[in-house]
Amino acid sequence: MNVTVLSGGVGGARFLRGLMSVVDPGNVSIIGNVADDIELLGLRVSPDLDSILYTLTGRSDDARGWGRADESWRALETVGELGGEDWFRLGDRDLGLHLVRTELLRGGATLSDATARIARAFGLEARLLPATDDPVRTFLETPAGTFPFQTWFVARGHRDEVDAVHYAGAPEAVPAHGVLDALNEADVILIAPSNPYVSIGPILAVSEIRAALEERSVPCVAVSPLVGGRAVKGPADRMLRRLAGGTSPAHVASCYTGLVDALVIDLADAPAELPHGVRPVATRTLMTDLDAARQLAAAAVDAAAAPA
Ligand code: GDP
Ligand code: CA
């Protein structure tokens, strides 16, 4: 069975780690968000792709919740001493990856080529595909002004309420090599419990990806990132309240209108009234450990197999 998953960073990666023990990783394609990508200190950083890489190859720091395990920060200390940009936390081990990626890109590789090379070297069994090789970048319109994603998220600690989300570059962007094949050859399409606006939204903003989902002939199942109407981490609940009008499963489903056949929600959010054609599937969705993530992934795959 081929499974293709749309994913953001940390929430998506946790779900994917569970999925890897439910289906053969060799049959999993991951379409990752690149609209959080940033150029820092001359280096190209792809935080969501890297969260997936680190988590699925046993390199992530699960206690901190992001970045690499056994990390140190000496390079960044020097950056700070020299008055350089040190607001975005780049650890020494993490920097090594960014050096290699940047070098590959400078040598003419596409982001998807560079990602494939890095994934192979790290021993990733699943296929990790950036949604696009074109520059798509998320901007948040807030009462304090419009900010690039990482300025809003990291530098300002996502404290500003969001009035609108823009995906700069998306209208011109085309899917990276392999993305449409992964969608067309999938037996099941999943949308990870990632932030609908800033992780999944930019993937769906690539029109050919959205069209492939709209025209799918196989089931697509999304997993809600909310538990009891609240984000497990991050601003998804606040964004849903302000942008969709609430945090119920129906509000989550409204982010994926016409794109999903079922929405996996937490037992705390059930029973749920969903738009016509979207089946609610209630289960425990808090991924407290690998086993919980595995059960959630199994529920999502089973939901796809269930008759409509
Ligand atoms: P980011 O790109 O690193 O911000 O990560 P994602 O967008 O992939 O994931 C962030 C989302 O994951 C947040 O909205 C969280 O609510 C959600 N999330 C994190 N852990 C869990 C969990 O255990 N269960 C569920 N259902 N959602 C989770
Ligand atoms: Ca992200």
PDB file of C-alpha atoms in Angstrom, residues 6-268:
ATOM      1  CA  LEU A   6       1.216  16.111   3.617  1.00  0.00           C
ATOM      2  CA  SER A   7       3.224  17.303   6.610  1.00  0.00           C
ATOM      3  CA  GLY A   8       4.555  20.275   8.490  1.00  0.00           C
ATOM      4  CA  GLY A   9       7.386  20.003  11.008  1.00  0.00           C
ATOM      5  CA  VAL A  10       7.204  18.698  14.538  1.00  0.00           C
ATOM      6  CA  GLY A  11       3.526  17.633  14.781  1.00  0.00           C
ATOM      7  CA  GLY A  12       3.731  16.016  11.369  1.00  0.00           C
ATOM      8  CA  ALA A  13       7.009  14.302  12.199  1.00  0.00           C
ATOM      9  CA  ARG A  14       5.598  12.741  15.369  1.00  0.00           C
ATOM     10  CA  PHE A  15       2.691  11.358  13.385  1.00  0.00           C
ATOM     11  CA  LEU A  16       5.009  10.094  10.645  1.00  0.00           C
ATOM     12  CA  ARG A  17       7.152   8.266  13.193  1.00  0.00           C
ATOM     13  CA  GLY A  18       4.025   6.357  14.229  1.00  0.00           C
ATOM     14  CA  LEU A  19       3.105   5.718  10.606  1.00  0.00           C
ATOM     15  CA  MET A  20       6.500   4.134   9.940  1.00  0.00           C
ATOM     16  CA  SER A  21       5.574   1.218  12.202  1.00  0.00           C
ATOM     17  CA  VAL A  22       2.138   0.832  10.590  1.00  0.00           C
ATOM     18  CA  VAL A  23       3.142   0.685   6.914  1.00  0.00           C
ATOM     19  CA  ASP A  24       6.381  -0.171   5.152  1.00  0.00           C
ATOM     20  CA  PRO A  25       8.443   3.070   5.202  1.00  0.00           C
ATOM     21  CA  GLY A  26       9.555   2.255   1.656  1.00  0.00           C
ATOM     22  CA  ASN A  27       5.951   2.833   0.548  1.00  0.00           C
ATOM     23  CA  VAL A  28       5.589   6.205   2.270  1.00  0.00           C
ATOM     24  CA  SER A  29       6.042   9.515   0.455  1.00  0.00           C
ATOM     25  CA  ILE A  30       6.077  12.699   2.496  1.00  0.00           C
ATOM     26  CA  ILE A  31       5.230  16.046   0.938  1.00  0.00           C
ATOM     27  CA  GLY A  32       6.832  18.595   3.249  1.00  0.00           C
ATOM     28  CA  ASN A  33       6.174  22.280   3.805  1.00  0.00           C
ATOM     29  CA  VAL A  34       8.911  24.645   2.640  1.00  0.00           C
ATOM     30  CA  ALA A  35       7.203  27.976   3.293  1.00  0.00           C
ATOM     31  CA  ASP A  36       8.947  28.272   6.714  1.00  0.00           C
ATOM     32  CA  ASP A  37      12.325  28.143   4.978  1.00  0.00           C
ATOM     33  CA  ILE A  38      14.703  30.962   5.734  1.00  0.00           C
ATOM     34  CA  GLU A  39      18.083  32.207   4.639  1.00  0.00           C
ATOM     35  CA  LEU A  40      20.232  32.872   7.738  1.00  0.00           C
ATOM     36  CA  LEU A  41      23.954  33.606   8.044  1.00  0.00           C
ATOM     37  CA  GLY A  42      24.260  32.777   4.371  1.00  0.00           C
ATOM     38  CA  LEU A  43      22.689  29.359   4.916  1.00  0.00           C
ATOM     39  CA  ARG A  44      19.476  27.850   3.651  1.00  0.00           C
ATOM     40  CA  VAL A  45      17.413  26.439   6.513  1.00  0.00           C
ATOM     41  CA  SER A  46      14.377  24.195   5.899  1.00  0.00           C
ATOM     42  CA  PRO A  47      12.976  23.685   9.401  1.00  0.00           C
ATOM     43  CA  ASP A  48      10.006  21.456   8.558  1.00  0.00           C
ATOM     44  CA  LEU A  49      11.961  19.116   6.281  1.00  0.00           C
ATOM     45  CA  ASP A  50      14.658  18.918   8.934  1.00  0.00           C
ATOM     46  CA  SER A  51      12.221  18.133  11.755  1.00  0.00           C
ATOM     47  CA  ILE A  52      11.017  15.200   9.660  1.00  0.00           C
ATOM     48  CA  LEU A  53      14.558  14.085   8.794  1.00  0.00           C
ATOM     49  CA  TYR A  54      15.733  14.242  12.402  1.00  0.00           C
ATOM     50  CA  THR A  55      12.647  12.595  13.878  1.00  0.00           C
ATOM     51  CA  LEU A  56      12.435   9.719  11.415  1.00  0.00           C
ATOM     52  CA  THR A  57      16.137   8.886  11.580  1.00  0.00           C
ATOM     53  CA  GLY A  58      16.423   8.931  15.384  1.00  0.00           C
ATOM     54  CA  ARG A  59      18.289  12.230  15.553  1.00  0.00           C
ATOM     55  CA  SER A  60      15.671  14.513  17.127  1.00  0.00           C
ATOM     56  CA  ASP A  61      15.652  15.979  20.620  1.00  0.00           C
ATOM     57  CA  ASP A  62      12.249  14.867  21.834  1.00  0.00           C
ATOM     58  CA  ALA A  63      12.588  16.532  25.245  1.00  0.00           C
ATOM     59  CA  ARG A  64      13.253  19.974  23.734  1.00  0.00           C
ATOM     60  CA  GLY A  65      10.640  19.245  21.085  1.00  0.00           C
ATOM     61  CA  TRP A  66      12.678  20.452  18.092  1.00  0.00           C
ATOM     62  CA  GLY A  67      16.151  20.259  16.637  1.00  0.00           C
ATOM     63  CA  ARG A  68      18.775  17.587  17.135  1.00  0.00           C
ATOM     64  CA  ALA A  69      19.607  15.449  20.133  1.00  0.00           C
ATOM     65  CA  ASP A  70      22.992  15.908  21.808  1.00  0.00           C
ATOM     66  CA  GLU A  71      23.131  19.411  20.371  1.00  0.00           C
ATOM     67  CA  SER A  72      25.550  22.198  21.335  1.00  0.00           C
ATOM     68  CA  TRP A  73      25.465  25.904  20.537  1.00  0.00           C
ATOM     69  CA  ARG A  74      29.074  27.053  20.228  1.00  0.00           C
ATOM     70  CA  ALA A  75      28.875  28.369  16.700  1.00  0.00           C
ATOM     71  CA  LEU A  76      25.821  30.426  17.611  1.00  0.00           C
ATOM     72  CA  GLU A  77      27.647  31.791  20.696  1.00  0.00           C
ATOM     73  CA  THR A  78      30.324  33.115  18.390  1.00  0.00           C
ATOM     74  CA  VAL A  79      27.684  34.577  16.093  1.00  0.00           C
ATOM     75  CA  GLY A  80      26.265  36.407  19.128  1.00  0.00           C
ATOM     76  CA  GLU A  81      29.708  37.638  20.244  1.00  0.00           C
ATOM     77  CA  LEU A  82      30.211  39.079  16.811  1.00  0.00           C
ATOM     78  CA  GLY A  83      26.849  40.792  16.744  1.00  0.00           C
ATOM     79  CA  GLY A  84      25.479  38.421  14.093  1.00  0.00           C
ATOM     80  CA  GLU A  85      21.929  37.138  13.791  1.00  0.00           C
ATOM     81  CA  ASP A  86      21.504  34.701  16.653  1.00  0.00           C
ATOM     82  CA  TRP A  87      17.756  34.951  17.296  1.00  0.00           C
ATOM     83  CA  PHE A  88      17.039  31.791  15.308  1.00  0.00           C
ATOM     84  CA  ARG A  89      18.428  28.861  17.285  1.00  0.00           C
ATOM     85  CA  LEU A  90      20.797  26.914  15.069  1.00  0.00           C
ATOM     86  CA  GLY A  91      22.781  24.255  16.909  1.00  0.00           C
ATOM     87  CA  ASP A  92      26.202  23.019  15.862  1.00  0.00           C
ATOM     88  CA  ARG A  93      24.996  19.665  14.544  1.00  0.00           C
ATOM     89  CA  ASP A  94      22.070  21.311  12.810  1.00  0.00           C
ATOM     90  CA  LEU A  95      24.426  23.831  11.185  1.00  0.00           C
ATOM     91  CA  GLY A  96      26.340  20.981   9.593  1.00  0.00           C
ATOM     92  CA  LEU A  97      23.252  19.993   7.630  1.00  0.00           C
ATOM     93  CA  HIS A  98      22.589  23.585   6.568  1.00  0.00           C
ATOM     94  CA  LEU A  99      26.178  23.904   5.333  1.00  0.00           C
ATOM     95  CA  VAL A 100      25.794  20.854   3.124  1.00  0.00           C
ATOM     96  CA  ARG A 101      22.344  21.832   1.839  1.00  0.00           C
ATOM     97  CA  THR A 102      23.499  25.344   1.010  1.00  0.00           C
ATOM     98  CA  GLU A 103      26.562  24.027  -0.797  1.00  0.00           C
ATOM     99  CA  LEU A 104      24.428  21.633  -2.858  1.00  0.00           C
ATOM    100  CA  LEU A 105      21.998  24.413  -3.781  1.00  0.00           C
ATOM    101  CA  ARG A 106      24.866  26.714  -4.733  1.00  0.00           C
ATOM    102  CA  GLY A 107      26.217  23.946  -6.933  1.00  0.00           C
ATOM    103  CA  GLY A 108      22.957  23.962  -8.874  1.00  0.00           C
ATOM    104  CA  ALA A 109      21.001  21.207  -7.112  1.00  0.00           C
ATOM    105  CA  THR A 110      17.293  21.747  -6.601  1.00  0.00           C
ATOM    106  CA  LEU A 111      15.931  21.612  -3.058  1.00  0.00           C
ATOM    107  CA  SER A 112      14.398  18.228  -3.831  1.00  0.00           C
ATOM    108  CA  ASP A 113      17.767  16.895  -5.115  1.00  0.00           C
ATOM    109  CA  ALA A 114      19.534  18.231  -2.027  1.00  0.00           C
ATOM    110  CA  THR A 115      16.855  16.801   0.271  1.00  0.00           C
ATOM    111  CA  ALA A 116      17.092  13.387  -1.392  1.00  0.00           C
ATOM    112  CA  ARG A 117      20.883  13.371  -1.010  1.00  0.00           C
ATOM    113  CA  ILE A 118      20.679  14.326   2.668  1.00  0.00           C
ATOM    114  CA  ALA A 119      17.849  11.883   3.367  1.00  0.00           C
ATOM    115  CA  ARG A 120      19.817   9.030   1.794  1.00  0.00           C
ATOM    116  CA  ALA A 121      22.924   9.871   3.817  1.00  0.00           C
ATOM    117  CA  PHE A 122      20.876   9.933   7.034  1.00  0.00           C
ATOM    118  CA  GLY A 123      19.291   6.577   6.183  1.00  0.00           C
ATOM    119  CA  LEU A 124      15.719   7.822   5.763  1.00  0.00           C
ATOM    120  CA  GLU A 125      13.650   4.981   4.336  1.00  0.00           C
ATOM    121  CA  ALA A 126      10.590   7.017   3.357  1.00  0.00           C
ATOM    122  CA  ARG A 127      10.666   9.422   0.407  1.00  0.00           C
ATOM    123  CA  LEU A 128      10.832  13.046   1.558  1.00  0.00           C
ATOM    124  CA  LEU A 129       9.715  15.535  -1.093  1.00  0.00           C
ATOM    125  CA  PRO A 130       9.627  19.292  -0.648  1.00  0.00           C
ATOM    126  CA  ALA A 131       6.205  20.446  -1.870  1.00  0.00           C
ATOM    127  CA  THR A 132       7.962  22.686  -4.376  1.00  0.00           C
ATOM    128  CA  ASP A 133      11.461  23.683  -5.424  1.00  0.00           C
ATOM    129  CA  ASP A 134      10.197  27.204  -6.038  1.00  0.00           C
ATOM    130  CA  PRO A 135      10.417  29.877  -3.333  1.00  0.00           C
ATOM    131  CA  VAL A 136       7.080  29.896  -1.467  1.00  0.00           C
ATOM    132  CA  ARG A 137       7.154  31.890   1.772  1.00  0.00           C
ATOM    133  CA  THR A 138       4.474  32.409   4.408  1.00  0.00           C
ATOM    134  CA  PHE A 139       3.693  35.948   5.608  1.00  0.00           C
ATOM    135  CA  LEU A 140       1.381  36.762   8.502  1.00  0.00           C
ATOM    136  CA  GLU A 141      -0.754  39.867   8.499  1.00  0.00           C
ATOM    137  CA  THR A 142      -1.213  41.027  12.107  1.00  0.00           C
ATOM    138  CA  PRO A 143      -2.359  44.194  13.911  1.00  0.00           C
ATOM    139  CA  ALA A 144       1.360  44.980  14.453  1.00  0.00           C
ATOM    140  CA  GLY A 145       2.194  44.647  10.766  1.00  0.00           C
ATOM    141  CA  THR A 146       2.962  41.957   8.218  1.00  0.00           C
ATOM    142  CA  PHE A 147       5.822  39.620   9.119  1.00  0.00           C
ATOM    143  CA  PRO A 148       7.727  36.816   7.412  1.00  0.00           C
ATOM    144  CA  PHE A 149       6.904  33.494   9.071  1.00  0.00           C
ATOM    145  CA  GLN A 150      10.008  33.080  11.237  1.00  0.00           C
ATOM    146  CA  THR A 151       9.948  36.708  12.382  1.00  0.00           C
ATOM    147  CA  TRP A 152       6.380  36.205  13.590  1.00  0.00           C
ATOM    148  CA  PHE A 153       6.885  32.689  14.948  1.00  0.00           C
ATOM    149  CA  VAL A 154      10.338  32.748  16.508  1.00  0.00           C
ATOM    150  CA  ALA A 155      11.453  36.357  16.935  1.00  0.00           C
ATOM    151  CA  ARG A 156       8.022  37.584  18.115  1.00  0.00           C
ATOM    152  CA  GLY A 157       7.012  34.267  19.712  1.00  0.00           C
ATOM    153  CA  HIS A 158       3.777  34.138  17.627  1.00  0.00           C
ATOM    154  CA  ARG A 159       2.208  36.583  20.072  1.00  0.00           C
ATOM    155  CA  ASP A 160       0.535  38.666  17.369  1.00  0.00           C
ATOM    156  CA  GLU A 161      -2.974  37.620  16.394  1.00  0.00           C
ATOM    157  CA  VAL A 162      -3.205  36.722  12.724  1.00  0.00           C
ATOM    158  CA  ASP A 163      -5.682  38.501  10.470  1.00  0.00           C
ATOM    159  CA  ALA A 164      -4.585  36.868   7.226  1.00  0.00           C
ATOM    160  CA  VAL A 165      -2.001  34.441   5.892  1.00  0.00           C
ATOM    161  CA  HIS A 166      -0.230  34.965   2.575  1.00  0.00           C
ATOM    162  CA  TYR A 167       1.852  32.453   0.651  1.00  0.00           C
ATOM    163  CA  ALA A 168       4.215  34.584  -1.407  1.00  0.00           C
ATOM    164  CA  GLY A 169       5.378  32.838  -4.557  1.00  0.00           C
ATOM    165  CA  ALA A 170       2.652  30.191  -4.443  1.00  0.00           C
ATOM    166  CA  PRO A 171       0.776  31.331  -7.571  1.00  0.00           C
ATOM    167  CA  GLU A 172       3.890  30.720  -9.703  1.00  0.00           C
ATOM    168  CA  ALA A 173       5.060  27.616  -7.863  1.00  0.00           C
ATOM    169  CA  VAL A 174       4.920  24.156  -9.378  1.00  0.00           C
ATOM    170  CA  PRO A 175       5.172  20.883  -7.450  1.00  0.00           C
ATOM    171  CA  ALA A 176       8.674  19.486  -7.004  1.00  0.00           C
ATOM    172  CA  HIS A 177       9.654  16.472  -9.083  1.00  0.00           C
ATOM    173  CA  GLY A 178       7.918  13.395  -7.699  1.00  0.00           C
ATOM    174  CA  VAL A 179       5.149  15.190  -5.808  1.00  0.00           C
ATOM    175  CA  LEU A 180       2.345  14.668  -8.335  1.00  0.00           C
ATOM    176  CA  ASP A 181       3.439  11.062  -8.919  1.00  0.00           C
ATOM    177  CA  ALA A 182       3.334  10.478  -5.160  1.00  0.00           C
ATOM    178  CA  LEU A 183      -0.230  11.815  -5.048  1.00  0.00           C
ATOM    179  CA  ASN A 184      -1.369   9.978  -8.173  1.00  0.00           C
ATOM    180  CA  GLU A 185       0.190   6.655  -7.178  1.00  0.00           C
ATOM    181  CA  ALA A 186      -1.019   6.751  -3.577  1.00  0.00           C
ATOM    182  CA  ASP A 187      -3.566   4.266  -2.289  1.00  0.00           C
ATOM    183  CA  VAL A 188      -4.187   6.537   0.676  1.00  0.00           C
ATOM    184  CA  ILE A 189      -3.479  10.244   1.160  1.00  0.00           C
ATOM    185  CA  LEU A 190      -3.091  11.571   4.690  1.00  0.00           C
ATOM    186  CA  ILE A 191      -2.860  15.099   6.056  1.00  0.00           C
ATOM    187  CA  ALA A 192      -0.780  15.044   9.247  1.00  0.00           C
ATOM    188  CA  PRO A 193      -1.920  16.803  12.455  1.00  0.00           C
ATOM    189  CA  SER A 194       0.046  19.876  11.425  1.00  0.00           C
ATOM    190  CA  ASN A 195      -0.994  23.522  11.544  1.00  0.00           C
ATOM    191  CA  PRO A 196      -3.617  23.933   8.774  1.00  0.00           C
ATOM    192  CA  TYR A 197      -2.634  27.555   8.050  1.00  0.00           C
ATOM    193  CA  VAL A 198       1.132  27.661   8.229  1.00  0.00           C
ATOM    194  CA  SER A 199       2.136  24.043   7.554  1.00  0.00           C
ATOM    195  CA  ILE A 200      -0.494  22.435   5.302  1.00  0.00           C
ATOM    196  CA  GLY A 201      -1.858  25.690   3.817  1.00  0.00           C
ATOM    197  CA  PRO A 202       1.338  26.530   1.914  1.00  0.00           C
ATOM    198  CA  ILE A 203       1.471  23.011   0.423  1.00  0.00           C
ATOM    199  CA  LEU A 204      -2.135  23.319  -0.766  1.00  0.00           C
ATOM    200  CA  ALA A 205      -1.399  26.797  -2.108  1.00  0.00           C
ATOM    201  CA  VAL A 206       0.564  25.152  -4.923  1.00  0.00           C
ATOM    202  CA  SER A 207      -2.349  24.907  -7.346  1.00  0.00           C
ATOM    203  CA  GLU A 208      -1.365  21.632  -8.999  1.00  0.00           C
ATOM    204  CA  ILE A 209      -1.103  19.959  -5.586  1.00  0.00           C
ATOM    205  CA  ARG A 210      -4.530  21.217  -4.573  1.00  0.00           C
ATOM    206  CA  ALA A 211      -5.956  20.084  -7.917  1.00  0.00           C
ATOM    207  CA  ALA A 212      -4.428  16.617  -7.507  1.00  0.00           C
ATOM    208  CA  LEU A 213      -6.174  16.324  -4.133  1.00  0.00           C
ATOM    209  CA  GLU A 214      -9.460  17.643  -5.505  1.00  0.00           C
ATOM    210  CA  GLU A 215      -9.334  15.116  -8.331  1.00  0.00           C
ATOM    211  CA  ARG A 216      -8.106  12.187  -6.213  1.00  0.00           C
ATOM    212  CA  SER A 217      -9.619   8.773  -6.796  1.00  0.00           C
ATOM    213  CA  VAL A 218      -8.392   7.433  -3.434  1.00  0.00           C
ATOM    214  CA  PRO A 219      -9.419   8.395   0.104  1.00  0.00           C
ATOM    215  CA  CYS A 220      -7.812  11.364   1.828  1.00  0.00           C
ATOM    216  CA  VAL A 221      -7.886  11.515   5.619  1.00  0.00           C
ATOM    217  CA  ALA A 222      -6.788  14.495   7.721  1.00  0.00           C
ATOM    218  CA  VAL A 223      -5.838  14.327  11.391  1.00  0.00           C
ATOM    219  CA  SER A 224      -6.823  17.271  13.577  1.00  0.00           C
ATOM    220  CA  PRO A 225      -4.007  19.045  15.429  1.00  0.00           C
ATOM    221  CA  LEU A 226      -6.437  20.011  18.209  1.00  0.00           C
ATOM    222  CA  VAL A 227      -7.224  18.105  21.381  1.00  0.00           C
ATOM    223  CA  GLY A 228     -10.261  19.377  23.246  1.00  0.00           C
ATOM    224  CA  GLY A 229     -10.369  22.438  21.001  1.00  0.00           C
ATOM    225  CA  ARG A 230      -6.786  23.383  21.876  1.00  0.00           C
ATOM    226  CA  ALA A 231      -3.521  23.056  20.006  1.00  0.00           C
ATOM    227  CA  VAL A 232      -1.129  20.643  21.672  1.00  0.00           C
ATOM    228  CA  LYS A 233       1.561  23.226  20.945  1.00  0.00           C
ATOM    229  CA  GLY A 234       1.739  26.453  18.976  1.00  0.00           C
ATOM    230  CA  PRO A 235      -0.816  28.887  17.581  1.00  0.00           C
ATOM    231  CA  ALA A 236      -3.179  26.613  15.577  1.00  0.00           C
ATOM    232  CA  ASP A 237      -6.110  27.101  17.964  1.00  0.00           C
ATOM    233  CA  ARG A 238      -5.761  30.882  18.097  1.00  0.00           C
ATOM    234  CA  MET A 239      -5.506  31.028  14.325  1.00  0.00           C
ATOM    235  CA  LEU A 240      -8.578  28.834  13.856  1.00  0.00           C
ATOM    236  CA  ARG A 241     -10.585  30.950  16.266  1.00  0.00           C
ATOM    237  CA  ARG A 242      -9.724  34.172  14.481  1.00  0.00           C
ATOM    238  CA  LEU A 243      -9.573  32.965  10.880  1.00  0.00           C
ATOM    239  CA  ALA A 244     -12.213  30.192  10.806  1.00  0.00           C
ATOM    240  CA  GLY A 245     -14.450  31.392  13.654  1.00  0.00           C
ATOM    241  CA  GLY A 246     -13.858  28.563  16.128  1.00  0.00           C
ATOM    242  CA  THR A 247     -11.931  25.466  17.120  1.00  0.00           C
ATOM    243  CA  SER A 248     -14.466  22.683  16.597  1.00  0.00           C
ATOM    244  CA  PRO A 249     -13.750  19.747  14.255  1.00  0.00           C
ATOM    245  CA  ALA A 250     -16.012  21.473  11.693  1.00  0.00           C
ATOM    246  CA  HIS A 251     -13.729  24.510  11.812  1.00  0.00           C
ATOM    247  CA  VAL A 252     -10.695  22.296  11.240  1.00  0.00           C
ATOM    248  CA  ALA A 253     -12.519  20.545   8.384  1.00  0.00           C
ATOM    249  CA  SER A 254     -13.295  23.940   6.830  1.00  0.00           C
ATOM    250  CA  CYS A 255      -9.576  24.327   6.137  1.00  0.00           C
ATOM    251  CA  TYR A 256      -9.764  21.239   3.897  1.00  0.00           C
ATOM    252  CA  THR A 257     -13.062  21.729   2.072  1.00  0.00           C
ATOM    253  CA  GLY A 258     -13.350  19.391  -0.905  1.00  0.00           C
ATOM    254  CA  LEU A 259     -10.046  17.738  -0.081  1.00  0.00           C
ATOM    255  CA  VAL A 260     -10.778  15.147   2.620  1.00  0.00           C
ATOM    256  CA  ASP A 261     -13.152  12.211   3.098  1.00  0.00           C
ATOM    257  CA  ALA A 262     -12.597  11.805   6.828  1.00  0.00           C
ATOM    258  CA  LEU A 263     -11.210  13.806   9.735  1.00  0.00           C
ATOM    259  CA  VAL A 264      -9.626  12.019  12.671  1.00  0.00           C
ATOM    260  CA  ILE A 265     -10.485  13.932  15.832  1.00  0.00           C
ATOM    261  CA  ASP A 266      -9.799  13.453  19.489  1.00  0.00           C
ATOM    262  CA  LEU A 267     -12.351  11.712  21.725  1.00  0.00           C
ATOM    263  CA  ALA A 268     -12.481  15.007  23.637  1.00  0.00           C
TER     264      ALA A 268
END
